[in-house]
Structures are given as structure tokens and as C-alpha cells.
Coordinates of C-alpha atoms and ligand atoms in Angstrom, one line a residue:
M1284 CA 11.1 22.4 6.7
I1285 CA 8.4 24.0 4.7
P1286 CA 6.0 25.5 6.7
F1287 CA 2.4 23.5 6.3
E1288 CA 1.0 27.2 5.3
K1289 CA 3.1 27.7 2.3
L1290 CA 2.2 24.2 0.7
T1291 CA -1.7 25.5 -0.1
A1292 CA -2.9 21.9 -0.2
P1293 CA -6.3 21.7 -1.5
T1294 CA -9.1 20.4 1.0
R1295 CA -11.8 19.7 -1.3
L1296 CA -13.0 16.8 -3.1
Y1297 CA -12.0 16.8 -6.5
I1298 CA -15.0 15.7 -8.8
N1299 CA -15.9 16.3 -12.7
G1300 CA -12.5 18.0 -12.5
E1301 CA -13.5 20.8 -10.2
Y1302 CA -12.7 21.1 -6.2
Q1303 CA -16.2 21.3 -4.5
D1304 CA -17.2 21.0 -1.2
A1305 CA -19.0 18.1 0.3
E1306 CA -22.6 18.3 1.0
G1307 CA -23.7 20.6 3.1
G1308 CA -19.9 21.7 3.7
A1309 CA -19.1 18.9 5.8
R1310 CA -15.5 18.7 6.9
F1311 CA -13.0 17.0 9.3
D1312 CA -9.9 17.8 11.3
N1313 CA -7.0 16.4 9.8
I1314 CA -4.5 15.9 12.5
N1315 CA -0.4 16.3 12.2
P1316 CA 0.4 13.0 14.2
A1317 CA 3.8 14.3 15.0
T1318 CA 2.3 17.2 17.0
G1319 CA -1.3 16.1 17.9
E1320 CA -2.7 19.4 16.3
S1321 CA -4.8 19.8 13.5
L1322 CA -3.5 21.0 10.1
G1323 CA -6.8 22.3 9.4
Q1324 CA -10.2 20.8 8.1
V1325 CA -10.7 18.7 4.9
A1326 CA -13.8 17.8 3.0
K1327 CA -15.9 15.0 4.4
G1328 CA -17.2 13.2 1.6
T1329 CA -21.1 11.8 1.8
A1330 CA -22.9 8.9 -0.1
T1331 CA -24.1 12.0 -2.0
D1332 CA -20.8 13.3 -3.0
I1333 CA -19.9 9.6 -3.6
D1334 CA -22.9 9.4 -6.0
R1335 CA -21.7 12.2 -7.9
A1336 CA -18.0 10.9 -8.6
V1337 CA -19.5 7.9 -9.9
K1338 CA -22.0 9.4 -12.0
A1339 CA -18.9 11.7 -13.1
A1340 CA -16.8 8.8 -13.7
R1341 CA -19.4 7.0 -15.6
A1342 CA -20.3 9.9 -18.1
A1343 CA -16.4 10.0 -18.6
F1344 CA -16.0 6.4 -19.2
E1345 CA -18.5 6.7 -22.0
S1346 CA -17.8 9.8 -23.3
S1347 CA -15.7 9.9 -27.0
T1348 CA -12.9 12.3 -25.2
W1349 CA -11.7 9.3 -23.2
A1350 CA -13.2 5.8 -24.7
N1351 CA -11.6 7.0 -28.0
L1352 CA -8.7 8.5 -26.8
A1353 CA -5.6 6.7 -28.8
A1354 CA -3.7 4.7 -26.4
A1355 CA -0.6 6.5 -27.2
D1356 CA -2.1 9.9 -26.0
R1357 CA -3.3 7.8 -22.6
E1358 CA 0.4 7.1 -22.5
R1359 CA 1.4 10.6 -22.8
L1360 CA -1.0 11.6 -20.2
L1361 CA 0.3 9.3 -17.6
H1362 CA 4.1 10.6 -18.4
R1363 CA 2.8 14.1 -17.9
L1364 CA 1.1 13.2 -14.6
A1365 CA 4.6 11.6 -13.8
D1366 CA 6.3 14.7 -14.9
M1367 CA 3.8 17.0 -12.5
I1368 CA 4.5 14.6 -9.4
E1369 CA 8.4 14.7 -10.2
H1370 CA 8.7 18.4 -10.5
N1371 CA 6.7 18.8 -7.0
T1372 CA 8.9 16.1 -5.3
D1373 CA 9.6 18.5 -2.1
T1374 CA 6.1 19.9 -1.7
L1375 CA 4.6 16.5 -1.8
A1376 CA 7.1 14.7 0.5
A1377 CA 6.7 17.5 3.0
L1378 CA 2.7 17.3 2.8
E1379 CA 3.2 13.5 3.4
T1380 CA 5.2 14.1 6.4
Y1381 CA 2.8 16.2 7.8
D1382 CA -0.1 14.0 7.4
T1383 CA 1.7 10.6 7.9
G1384 CA 4.5 11.7 10.5
K1385 CA 7.2 9.7 8.5
P1386 CA 10.2 11.3 8.3
F1387 CA 10.9 13.4 5.2
G1388 CA 13.9 11.9 3.9
D1389 CA 12.2 8.9 3.2
A1390 CA 9.0 10.5 1.9
R1391 CA 11.6 12.5 -0.6
K1392 CA 13.9 9.3 -1.4
I1393 CA 11.2 6.4 -1.2
D1394 CA 7.5 7.6 -1.4
L1395 CA 8.1 10.2 -4.3
P1396 CA 10.2 8.0 -6.6
L1397 CA 8.3 5.0 -6.2
S1398 CA 4.9 7.0 -7.2
V1399 CA 6.8 8.3 -10.4
Q1400 CA 8.5 4.8 -11.4
T1401 CA 4.9 3.3 -11.0
L1402 CA 3.4 6.1 -13.4
R1403 CA 6.3 6.0 -15.8
Y1404 CA 6.0 1.9 -16.1
Y1405 CA 2.4 1.8 -16.5
A1406 CA 2.6 4.8 -18.9
G1407 CA 4.4 2.2 -21.3
W1408 CA 1.2 -0.2 -21.1
P1409 CA -1.6 1.2 -23.2
T1410 CA -0.2 0.7 -26.6
K1411 CA 1.2 -2.8 -25.5
L1412 CA -1.9 -4.4 -23.8
R1413 CA -2.8 -6.9 -26.6
G1414 CA -5.6 -9.5 -27.3
E1415 CA -4.6 -12.9 -28.9
T1416 CA -5.7 -14.8 -31.6
V1417 CA -7.4 -18.2 -30.5
P1418 CA -6.7 -21.6 -32.3
V1419 CA -10.3 -22.8 -32.4
R1420 CA -12.0 -25.7 -34.1
G1421 CA -14.1 -24.8 -37.5
P1422 CA -13.8 -22.1 -39.8
F1423 CA -13.7 -19.2 -37.5
L1424 CA -11.2 -16.2 -36.9
T1425 CA -11.5 -16.1 -33.1
Y1426 CA -9.9 -13.5 -31.2
T1427 CA -9.8 -11.4 -27.8
I1428 CA -9.9 -7.6 -27.0
R1429 CA -8.5 -6.3 -23.5
E1430 CA -11.5 -3.6 -22.6
P1431 CA -11.2 -1.5 -19.4
I1432 CA -13.9 -2.9 -17.0
G1433 CA -15.5 0.6 -16.3
V1434 CA -15.9 2.7 -13.2
I1435 CA -13.4 1.8 -10.6
G1436 CA -13.5 2.7 -6.6
Q1437 CA -10.4 2.4 -5.1
I1438 CA -10.1 2.9 -1.5
V1439 CA -6.6 3.3 -0.1
P1440 CA -4.5 3.5 3.5
W1441 CA -2.8 5.8 5.1
N1442 CA 0.8 4.3 5.4
F1443 CA 2.0 5.5 2.1
P1444 CA -1.0 7.7 0.9
L1445 CA 0.5 9.2 -2.5
F1446 CA 2.4 6.0 -3.3
M1447 CA -0.7 3.8 -2.8
A1448 CA -3.1 6.2 -4.8
V1449 CA -0.8 6.2 -7.6
M1450 CA -0.3 2.2 -7.4
K1451 CA -4.0 2.0 -8.2
L1452 CA -4.5 5.0 -10.6
A1453 CA -1.6 4.1 -12.9
P1454 CA -2.6 0.5 -14.1
A1455 CA -6.3 1.5 -14.0
L1456 CA -6.2 4.5 -16.2
A1457 CA -3.5 3.0 -18.5
A1458 CA -6.2 0.2 -19.2
G1459 CA -8.8 3.0 -20.0
N1460 CA -11.2 2.8 -17.4
T1461 CA -12.3 5.8 -15.1
V1462 CA -11.8 6.0 -11.1
V1463 CA -13.2 7.3 -7.9
L1464 CA -10.6 7.3 -5.4
K1465 CA -11.0 7.4 -1.8
P1466 CA -7.9 8.3 0.4
A1467 CA -7.5 7.4 4.1
E1468 CA -9.3 9.9 6.5
Q1469 CA -5.9 10.3 8.3
T1470 CA -4.0 11.2 5.2
P1471 CA -6.0 12.8 2.7
L1472 CA -3.8 15.7 1.5
T1473 CA -1.4 14.3 -1.1
A1474 CA -4.2 12.5 -2.9
L1475 CA -6.3 15.4 -2.8
Y1476 CA -3.1 17.2 -4.4
L1477 CA -3.5 15.3 -7.4
G1478 CA -6.4 17.1 -8.8
Q1479 CA -4.6 20.3 -9.9
F1480 CA -2.1 18.3 -11.8
L1481 CA -5.0 15.8 -13.4
A1482 CA -6.6 19.0 -14.8
E1483 CA -3.4 20.7 -15.8
V1484 CA -1.8 17.7 -18.0
G1485 CA -5.2 17.3 -19.5
F1486 CA -7.3 14.6 -18.2
P1487 CA -10.6 15.0 -19.2
P1488 CA -13.2 15.9 -16.2
G1489 CA -14.8 12.7 -14.6
V1490 CA -11.8 10.5 -15.7
V1491 CA -10.8 10.8 -12.0
N1492 CA -12.4 11.8 -9.0
I1493 CA -11.2 12.1 -5.3
V1494 CA -13.5 11.9 -2.6
S1495 CA -11.8 12.6 1.1
G1496 CA -14.0 11.0 4.0
M1497 CA -14.5 8.4 6.6
G1498 CA -14.5 4.8 5.6
T1499 CA -17.7 4.1 7.3
E1500 CA -19.3 6.8 5.4
A1501 CA -17.6 7.5 2.0
G1502 CA -15.9 4.2 1.7
E1503 CA -18.9 2.4 2.7
A1504 CA -20.9 4.1 -0.3
L1505 CA -18.3 3.7 -2.6
I1506 CA -18.3 -0.3 -2.1
N1507 CA -22.0 -0.5 -2.2
H1508 CA -22.8 2.1 -5.1
P1509 CA -24.2 0.0 -8.0
G1510 CA -22.7 2.3 -10.6
V1511 CA -19.3 1.2 -9.7
D1512 CA -17.7 -2.1 -11.8
K1513 CA -14.7 -2.9 -9.5
I1514 CA -13.3 -2.1 -6.1
A1515 CA -9.6 -2.1 -5.7
F1516 CA -8.8 -1.9 -1.8
T1517 CA -5.6 -1.8 0.0
G1518 CA -6.1 -1.7 3.9
S1519 CA -7.1 -4.2 6.5
T1520 CA -8.0 -7.7 6.3
G1521 CA -10.9 -7.1 8.2
T1522 CA -12.2 -4.5 5.7
G1523 CA -11.4 -6.6 2.9
Q1524 CA -13.4 -9.4 3.9
H1525 CA -16.2 -6.6 4.3
I1526 CA -15.7 -5.4 1.1
M1527 CA -15.9 -8.9 -0.5
R1528 CA -19.1 -9.6 1.3
Q1529 CA -20.8 -6.3 -0.3
A1530 CA -19.6 -7.2 -3.6
A1531 CA -21.6 -10.0 -3.7
G1532 CA -24.7 -8.0 -4.4
T1533 CA -23.7 -6.5 -7.8
L1534 CA -20.7 -9.2 -8.2
K1535 CA -18.2 -6.2 -8.3
R1536 CA -14.8 -7.2 -9.3
I1537 CA -12.7 -6.8 -6.4
S1538 CA -8.8 -6.9 -5.6
L1539 CA -7.2 -6.7 -2.3
E1540 CA -4.2 -6.0 -1.0
L1541 CA -4.1 -7.0 2.7
G1542 CA -2.3 -7.2 5.8
G1543 CA 0.8 -9.4 6.8
K1544 CA 2.9 -10.8 9.5
S1545 CA 5.9 -11.6 7.2
P1546 CA 8.5 -13.9 8.4
H1547 CA 12.2 -12.8 7.9
I1548 CA 14.6 -15.8 8.5
I1549 CA 18.0 -16.2 9.4
F1550 CA 19.5 -19.6 8.9
A1551 CA 22.8 -20.5 10.8
D1552 CA 24.8 -20.1 7.5
A1553 CA 23.9 -16.4 6.6
D1554 CA 25.8 -13.5 6.5
L1555 CA 24.8 -12.5 10.0
K1556 CA 26.1 -8.9 9.6
A1557 CA 24.5 -8.2 6.0
A1558 CA 21.1 -10.1 7.6
M1559 CA 20.8 -7.8 10.5
R1560 CA 21.4 -4.3 8.4
A1561 CA 18.1 -5.8 6.6
V1562 CA 16.2 -6.8 9.7
G1563 CA 16.3 -3.3 11.4
A1564 CA 14.9 -1.7 8.4
A1565 CA 12.6 -4.4 7.4
I1566 CA 10.7 -3.7 10.6
F1567 CA 11.3 -0.2 11.9
Y1568 CA 11.3 1.6 8.3
N1569 CA 8.1 3.9 8.0
Q1570 CA 7.9 3.0 11.9
G1571 CA 6.6 -0.6 11.1
E1572 CA 3.7 0.8 9.2
V1573 CA 4.5 -1.5 6.4
C1574 CA 2.2 -4.4 5.3
I1575 CA 5.1 -6.2 4.2
A1576 CA 7.4 -5.5 7.4
G1577 CA 9.6 -8.2 8.5
S1578 CA 7.6 -8.6 11.9
R1579 CA 8.7 -12.1 12.6
L1580 CA 12.3 -13.0 13.1
F1581 CA 13.1 -16.5 13.2
V1582 CA 16.6 -17.2 13.9
E1583 CA 18.5 -20.7 13.6
K1584 CA 19.0 -21.5 17.3
P1585 CA 22.9 -21.6 17.0
L1586 CA 22.5 -17.6 15.8
Y1587 CA 19.7 -16.9 18.0
E1588 CA 21.7 -15.0 21.1
Q1589 CA 23.9 -13.0 18.4
A1590 CA 20.9 -12.0 16.3
L1591 CA 18.9 -10.7 19.3
E1592 CA 21.7 -9.0 20.6
A1593 CA 22.3 -7.4 17.1
A1594 CA 18.7 -6.5 16.9
T1595 CA 18.6 -5.2 20.5
Q1596 CA 21.4 -2.7 19.5
A1597 CA 19.9 -2.0 15.7
A1598 CA 16.5 -0.6 17.5
A1599 CA 18.1 1.2 20.2
R1600 CA 20.4 3.3 17.6
L1601 CA 17.4 4.4 15.5
K1602 CA 17.0 7.9 16.3
V1603 CA 13.2 8.9 17.0
G1604 CA 12.1 12.1 16.5
D1605 CA 11.1 15.3 14.5
P1606 CA 10.1 13.9 11.2
F1607 CA 11.6 16.6 9.6
A1608 CA 15.3 16.6 11.3
E1609 CA 17.6 14.9 9.0
D1610 CA 19.0 12.5 11.5
T1611 CA 15.4 11.3 12.5
R1612 CA 14.8 7.7 11.3
V1613 CA 11.8 6.8 13.0
G1614 CA 8.9 9.2 12.6
A1615 CA 5.5 9.4 14.6
L1616 CA 2.8 6.8 14.0
V1617 CA -0.2 7.9 12.1
S1618 CA -2.7 8.4 14.9
E1619 CA -3.0 8.5 18.5
Q1620 CA -5.5 5.7 18.3
H1621 CA -2.9 3.5 16.2
W1622 CA -0.2 4.6 18.9
K1623 CA -2.4 3.2 21.7
R1624 CA -3.2 0.0 20.0
V1625 CA 0.7 -0.4 19.2
D1626 CA 1.3 0.2 23.0
E1627 CA -1.5 -2.2 23.9
Y1628 CA 0.3 -4.8 21.8
V1629 CA 3.5 -4.8 23.2
K1630 CA 1.6 -5.1 26.9
L1631 CA 0.0 -8.2 25.4
G1632 CA 3.0 -9.2 24.2
V1633 CA 4.6 -9.2 27.9
S1634 CA 1.6 -10.7 29.4
E1635 CA 1.7 -13.5 27.1
G1636 CA 5.4 -14.2 28.2
A1637 CA 7.5 -11.9 25.8
R1638 CA 10.2 -10.1 27.4
V1639 CA 11.1 -6.1 26.0
V1640 CA 15.0 -6.4 25.1
A1641 CA 14.5 -3.0 23.3
G1642 CA 12.2 -0.1 23.6
G1643 CA 8.6 -1.1 24.7
A1644 CA 7.1 2.1 25.4
P1645 CA 6.3 5.7 23.7
A1646 CA 8.9 7.7 22.8
D1647 CA 8.9 11.3 24.3
V1648 CA 9.7 13.7 21.5
G1649 CA 9.2 17.2 23.0
G1650 CA 6.3 15.6 25.0
R1651 CA 3.8 15.4 22.2
G1652 CA 2.9 13.7 19.2
Y1653 CA 2.4 9.9 18.5
F1654 CA 5.9 8.4 18.9
Y1655 CA 6.9 4.9 19.8
Q1656 CA 10.4 3.2 20.3
P1657 CA 11.6 0.7 18.2
T1658 CA 10.7 -2.3 19.6
V1659 CA 12.5 -5.9 20.5
L1660 CA 10.4 -8.9 22.2
A1661 CA 12.3 -11.6 22.8
G1662 CA 11.0 -15.5 24.1
V1663 CA 8.1 -15.1 21.5
T1664 CA 6.6 -18.2 20.5
N1665 CA 4.6 -18.3 17.1
N1666 CA 1.4 -18.9 18.6
M1667 CA 1.1 -15.8 20.7
R1668 CA -1.3 -13.1 19.5
V1669 CA 1.8 -10.8 19.2
A1670 CA 3.4 -13.1 16.5
Q1671 CA 0.0 -14.0 14.7
E1672 CA -1.6 -10.6 14.5
E1673 CA -0.6 -7.5 12.6
I1674 CA 0.5 -4.5 14.8
F1675 CA 1.6 -2.4 11.8
G1676 CA 3.9 -0.8 14.2
P1677 CA 7.9 -1.0 15.2
V1678 CA 7.7 -4.3 17.4
L1679 CA 9.6 -7.0 16.0
A1680 CA 9.0 -10.6 17.6
V1681 CA 12.1 -12.9 17.8
I1682 CA 11.6 -16.8 17.6
P1683 CA 14.1 -19.2 17.7
F1684 CA 14.0 -22.5 15.3
E1685 CA 15.6 -25.8 15.3
D1686 CA 15.9 -26.9 11.6
E1687 CA 14.2 -26.2 7.9
A1688 CA 11.3 -28.3 8.9
D1689 CA 10.8 -26.5 12.0
L1690 CA 10.9 -23.3 10.3
L1691 CA 8.5 -23.8 7.8
A1692 CA 6.1 -25.3 10.0
Q1693 CA 6.2 -22.2 12.2
A1694 CA 6.6 -19.3 9.4
N1695 CA 3.5 -21.0 7.2
D1696 CA 1.5 -21.2 10.4
S1697 CA -0.1 -17.8 9.8
Q1698 CA -3.4 -16.7 8.6
Y1699 CA -1.2 -14.1 6.2
G1700 CA 1.3 -14.8 3.1
L1701 CA 2.3 -11.3 1.7
A1702 CA 6.0 -11.5 2.0
A1703 CA 9.0 -13.6 3.8
G1704 CA 12.5 -13.0 3.4
L1705 CA 15.6 -15.6 4.1
W1706 CA 19.3 -15.4 4.9
T1707 CA 21.6 -18.2 3.8
Q1708 CA 24.7 -18.7 1.9
N1709 CA 23.4 -22.1 0.5
L1710 CA 21.9 -21.5 -2.9
G1711 CA 19.9 -24.8 -2.9
K1712 CA 18.4 -24.1 0.5
A1713 CA 17.5 -20.5 -0.5
H1714 CA 15.4 -21.8 -3.5
R1715 CA 14.1 -24.7 -1.5
I1716 CA 12.6 -22.8 1.2
A1717 CA 11.6 -20.0 -1.2
R1718 CA 9.2 -22.3 -2.9
A1719 CA 7.8 -24.0 0.5
L1720 CA 7.3 -20.5 1.8
K1721 CA 3.3 -19.6 1.4
A1722 CA 3.9 -15.8 0.4
G1723 CA 3.4 -13.8 -2.5
T1724 CA 7.0 -12.0 -2.6
V1725 CA 10.0 -13.9 -1.0
Y1726 CA 13.1 -12.0 -0.6
I1727 CA 16.5 -13.9 -0.8
N1728 CA 19.3 -12.4 1.1
A1729 CA 17.4 -9.0 0.6
Y1730 CA 14.5 -7.5 2.1
G1731 CA 11.6 -4.9 1.2
M1732 CA 12.5 -4.3 -2.5
M1733 CA 9.4 -3.2 -4.5
D1734 CA 9.2 -2.3 -8.1
P1735 CA 6.3 -1.7 -10.3
A1736 CA 7.6 -4.2 -12.8
A1737 CA 7.2 -6.6 -10.1
P1738 CA 4.1 -8.5 -9.1
F1739 CA 2.9 -7.8 -5.5
G1740 CA 0.2 -9.3 -3.6
G1741 CA -0.8 -11.9 -1.1
Y1742 CA -1.2 -15.5 -0.4
K1743 CA -3.9 -16.4 2.1
M1744 CA -5.6 -14.0 4.0
S1745 CA -3.0 -11.3 3.0
G1746 CA -5.2 -10.4 -0.4
L1747 CA -6.6 -11.4 -4.0
G1748 CA -4.9 -10.4 -7.0
R1749 CA -1.7 -9.0 -7.9
E1750 CA -0.6 -5.7 -8.2
N1751 CA 2.3 -4.2 -10.5
G1752 CA 3.8 -5.7 -13.8
E1753 CA 1.5 -7.4 -16.4
E1754 CA -0.9 -8.9 -13.6
G1755 CA -1.5 -5.5 -12.3
I1756 CA -2.7 -3.9 -15.5
A1757 CA -4.7 -7.3 -16.6
M1758 CA -6.7 -7.0 -13.4
Y1759 CA -8.4 -3.6 -14.6
T1760 CA -9.7 -5.3 -18.1
E1761 CA -12.0 -7.4 -19.3
I1762 CA -11.4 -9.8 -21.6
K1763 CA -13.9 -10.2 -24.8
T1764 CA -13.9 -13.4 -27.4
V1765 CA -14.7 -12.6 -30.6
W1766 CA -16.0 -15.4 -33.0
T1767 CA -16.3 -14.5 -36.9
S1768 CA -17.5 -17.0 -39.1
L1769 CA -14.8 -17.4 -42.2
K1770 CA -17.6 -19.1 -44.5
Ligands
NAD348 P1 -8.7 0.4 7.0 O1 -8.8 -1.1 6.4 O2 -9.3 0.6 8.2 O3 -8.5 1.5 6.3 C1 -8.3 1.5 4.9 C2 -9.0 2.1 4.0 O4 -10.0 1.3 3.9 C3 -9.2 4.0 4.4 O5 -9.1 4.3 3.3 C4 -10.5 3.3 5.0 O6 -11.2 4.8 5.2 C5 -11.4 2.4 4.3 N1 -12.3 2.0 5.1 C6 -12.6 1.7 6.3 N2 -13.9 1.0 6.4 C7 -14.2 1.0 5.6 C8 -15.9 0.5 4.9 N3 -16.4 -0.3 5.7 N4 -15.9 0.4 3.8 C9 -15.1 1.0 2.7 N5 -13.8 1.3 3.2 C10 -13.6 1.4 4.4 O7 -7.0 -0.1 7.3 P2 -6.2 0.7 8.1 O8 -6.3 -0.1 9.7 O9 -6.4 2.2 8.2 O10 -4.9 0.7 7.6 C11 -3.8 -0.4 7.8 C12 -3.9 -1.7 7.0 O11 -3.5 -1.9 5.8 C13 -2.8 -2.7 7.6 O12 -3.8 -4.0 8.2 C14 -2.1 -2.8 6.6 O13 -1.4 -4.4 6.4 C15 -2.9 -2.7 5.4 N6 -1.9 -2.4 4.3 C16 -1.7 -3.6 3.4 C17 -1.2 -3.2 2.2 C18 -0.9 -4.2 0.8 O14 -0.7 -3.7 0.1 N7 -1.3 -5.7 1.3 C19 -0.2 -1.8 2.2 C20 -0.6 -1.0 2.9 C21 -1.2 -1.4 4.3

């Protein structure tokens, strides 16, 4: 374990290529959720700081050093940024662990490689981002150009702080935009750390600005700033709806990655052993603080008791503990507030008639920190609040179903539509159900994979737009159509 003091994490705003204090020296306490103690104070960006950052981003967008930079040179910068992150994997993973409470092993093996892969994937795009010639009527040469949108405000959550930041930065920069990034107040450290790398690899000042602070202050200022052309947001559905309303004023472009309550489905003909291995990871990995968590487990009736027993055992087996201990599988929840909310949901489930068959209470890890036991609720019906609302913690609701029709009616009966998983050995059924599920991602005999090449996003109230893949960069561009007379 690397002592926190050794990590020398920057805690000031990164604006116009320099670390700076927030207006008036405002700062806030950054809590380590595994201990409940402060890791120190971090700059608390205000509306004035956001304004400075937006102006720096605008100036950079219009400066020739960025606007005229060859696409191949943008690629080089992105690859160099990926190299810096890769070379600093241990430091960044440790910072992520201190900030989020997630197991260090997971941060190292999952968050960091995903961040690097995403940067490398989008580093390949600048030289491939092409327009088209259009076969119009008349004597014209008509073609399209893909142009950057301008200044992008990016707001990210606390569950995968670095990866979420990179998932937003990489396509926006590849397309030639400039950015003001606001990390979540619970987890500002790894995003702020990026400032050093950005400067070192040679991004011109102002191309990326990072302003830590509160959602209701810095975030609010960013979404309302008239100098911001687009907001890219990942977070709760409620905040997403608010952003959509606010964006109407200046018709800002928006893309939203929001909540989920994803169905994970086991048919009676599934390979139950393989399915159950995935079921545990799908809900308990990252303490259940995963937007695509398989939080509703639907089991076809003949297998229900067996699957429930397996889920119960899987939950009980997982070691909850010090995020830096090697055998820890479940770390701390991100904050005291979130920890209490998860516990309230479990109590609500019980009051709605659900039965706790595993966990169901905070976990004691040295008498401190915000740990929660992996929890399984049986006797859940899909109309209960614990089956409809996103808990975003290690809580699995197990629900039986009769047949395909019953399954589809229940699985699709949700305001969300982010992901779904299904287990069956019948190929035709697998694809039939995959088509019928209203979700942006469907896993067949698998669950939870993410790849920068594979589009990702939500149906219904899980979001707007798709990140990753070609769609992920297209949404950071405007298309310009040019008509040229051939007369
Ligand atoms: P949240 O919406 O409160 O916060 C997310 C971010 O928005 C933070 O940076 C926060 O500071 C900022 N914010 C909050 N209020 C704001 C406002 N009024 N104006 C501007 N910015 C504001 O979400 P949370 O509860 O902290 O995060 C968990 C949620 O994120 C879950 O619901 C989860 O599903 C969702 N999430 C979704 C995905 C996805 O890809 N779909 C990924 C991770 C998390």
C-alpha cells in the first residue's frame, strides 16, 4: 500500500495549463470512505472559476496551435497521454482507491487499463474522421465535413472517476474540441492529476481545463454557461433531466449517460454454474456502484430455488474489507450519505415484503468506514421500489418468472434501459430475447464487458446518445454540408 502522502496529488484547479487556487481560496474536505477521515482539502471551484475555464477553453479552441494542429499530431498527443497514464498505473490506482473506497486490485486491473485502452482507441480516430461526397441533383459538388463542436463541458460521477473522465476526454479531444471537465466532488483526485500529464505531453494551455467543485455550484455554472457548446454528462437520471431542461436556453448539445436497473436473466436451460459466476460479479463488483449492475435477477421458476441459494452463497463468500488488502473483493461505498441511502433501500425492501437472504446490513471493517455487506433480497416483485429504483449498491433483487412472455413483460417494465444479460443454451431464444429487451447493451451468456470500440448508452431514461465506438466520436462533431457550383 502506498501511503497517501507519497502520492503528492495536485488539489488545485487546472485552468489554462496551470494549477490555480479557486476564487477566494475556497476548498472542501475530501473524505476517504474506507476510514471516514479527510484526505485533505481540494479546491472548490466557483462560477467565476468555471467562467475562467470556459474562456480559456474558448481561446484554445480558436487558437491556431489547436485548431490547425494536424490530425496526426492530435493522435500523437492522445497516445502520449495514454503512455503517461499507463506508466503511472500504480499511483493512479492508489489515488482512485483512497478516493472511492474501491479495491486497489480492481482499480489497477480494470479502471486503469480501460482508461488507457479508451485513449488509445480514440487516438486512432483523428486521421479517420472523414466527411462524405453527397450525390445531389444538379451540377454541384456537395460534400460534408465533420467539425468539432467547440467548448465541451464534461461532468462525471464518482464510481470510476478516472475512466469516466477519460471516456469523455478522449473522443472530445480526438474530434478537435476543447474541454472544461468537472469531476465528482467525492472523487476529484485522479482527474486533477491528469493536469500534469496534459502539460507534460504538450496539449496547448486551455485545451483541457479541470475544475473540481460541487455539482450545485461548479456543475450548475458549467451547464448554464452560454460559452459552452455541449454538455456531456454521466450521473443520475435526475441530474440528467435537469441538464436537459437547462440546455434548452442556449440549445446546447447534450449527451447523457444515466442510471440503470438492469435485468440479468437466467432461463431454465442455462448453464447455471457459469451464469451464477457472472451474477455475483454483475452486482457486487465495485460495491454495486456500477451503472450497468445486474441488479434485478430474473430466474425461470424451475431454477429459482437453486439460483437463489447460489446467489446467497456467492454474496456470503465475498470478502468485504480494507480496499488495499489483496483478498478484498468489496471495498467501501463512496460516502456516508450513499451508505445510509443503500441501507435505507434494504430496509424499504423488507417493509415492501422482501426477505433478506444474505447481508442486509453495514459491514464492520475495523469499526470505521462506509462498508456494506453484499445483500440478496428474495421474494421481490418487479413492482416494488427496490426493483424499480436504482440503489447503486451491493443489493440484488431476485425475481421469478414463468415463461418468455412473462419475463419480457417484467424485464422491460422499468423506466431504465441501460443493459441486460441473459443466460440460455438455446441460440434462437437468446437472439429473440436480445431483440425484445429494451436496453442499450445486451449480454448473451456473459455480463458486464466494456470496450472502447463497442457503443454504450441507454434506452429510455438511461440516457441520450452513445459513447464509445464511432458513435462516441460522432457526437462530438457537427456536420457541415458544402455545396459547390460546377458551372
Ligand atoms: P449525480 O448526478 O448527483 O452526480 C454526477 C455528477 O454531476 C457529479 O460530478 C456532480 O457534481 C454533478 N452534478 C450534480 N448536480 C449537478 C447540477 N445541478 N448541475 C451540474 N452538475 C451536477 O450522480 P451521483 O448520484 O453522484 O452518481 C451516481 C449516478 O450516476 C447513478 O445514478 C448512476 O447510475 C449514474 N452513472 C451512470 C453511468 C452511465 O454510464 N450510464 C455511469 C456511472 C454512473
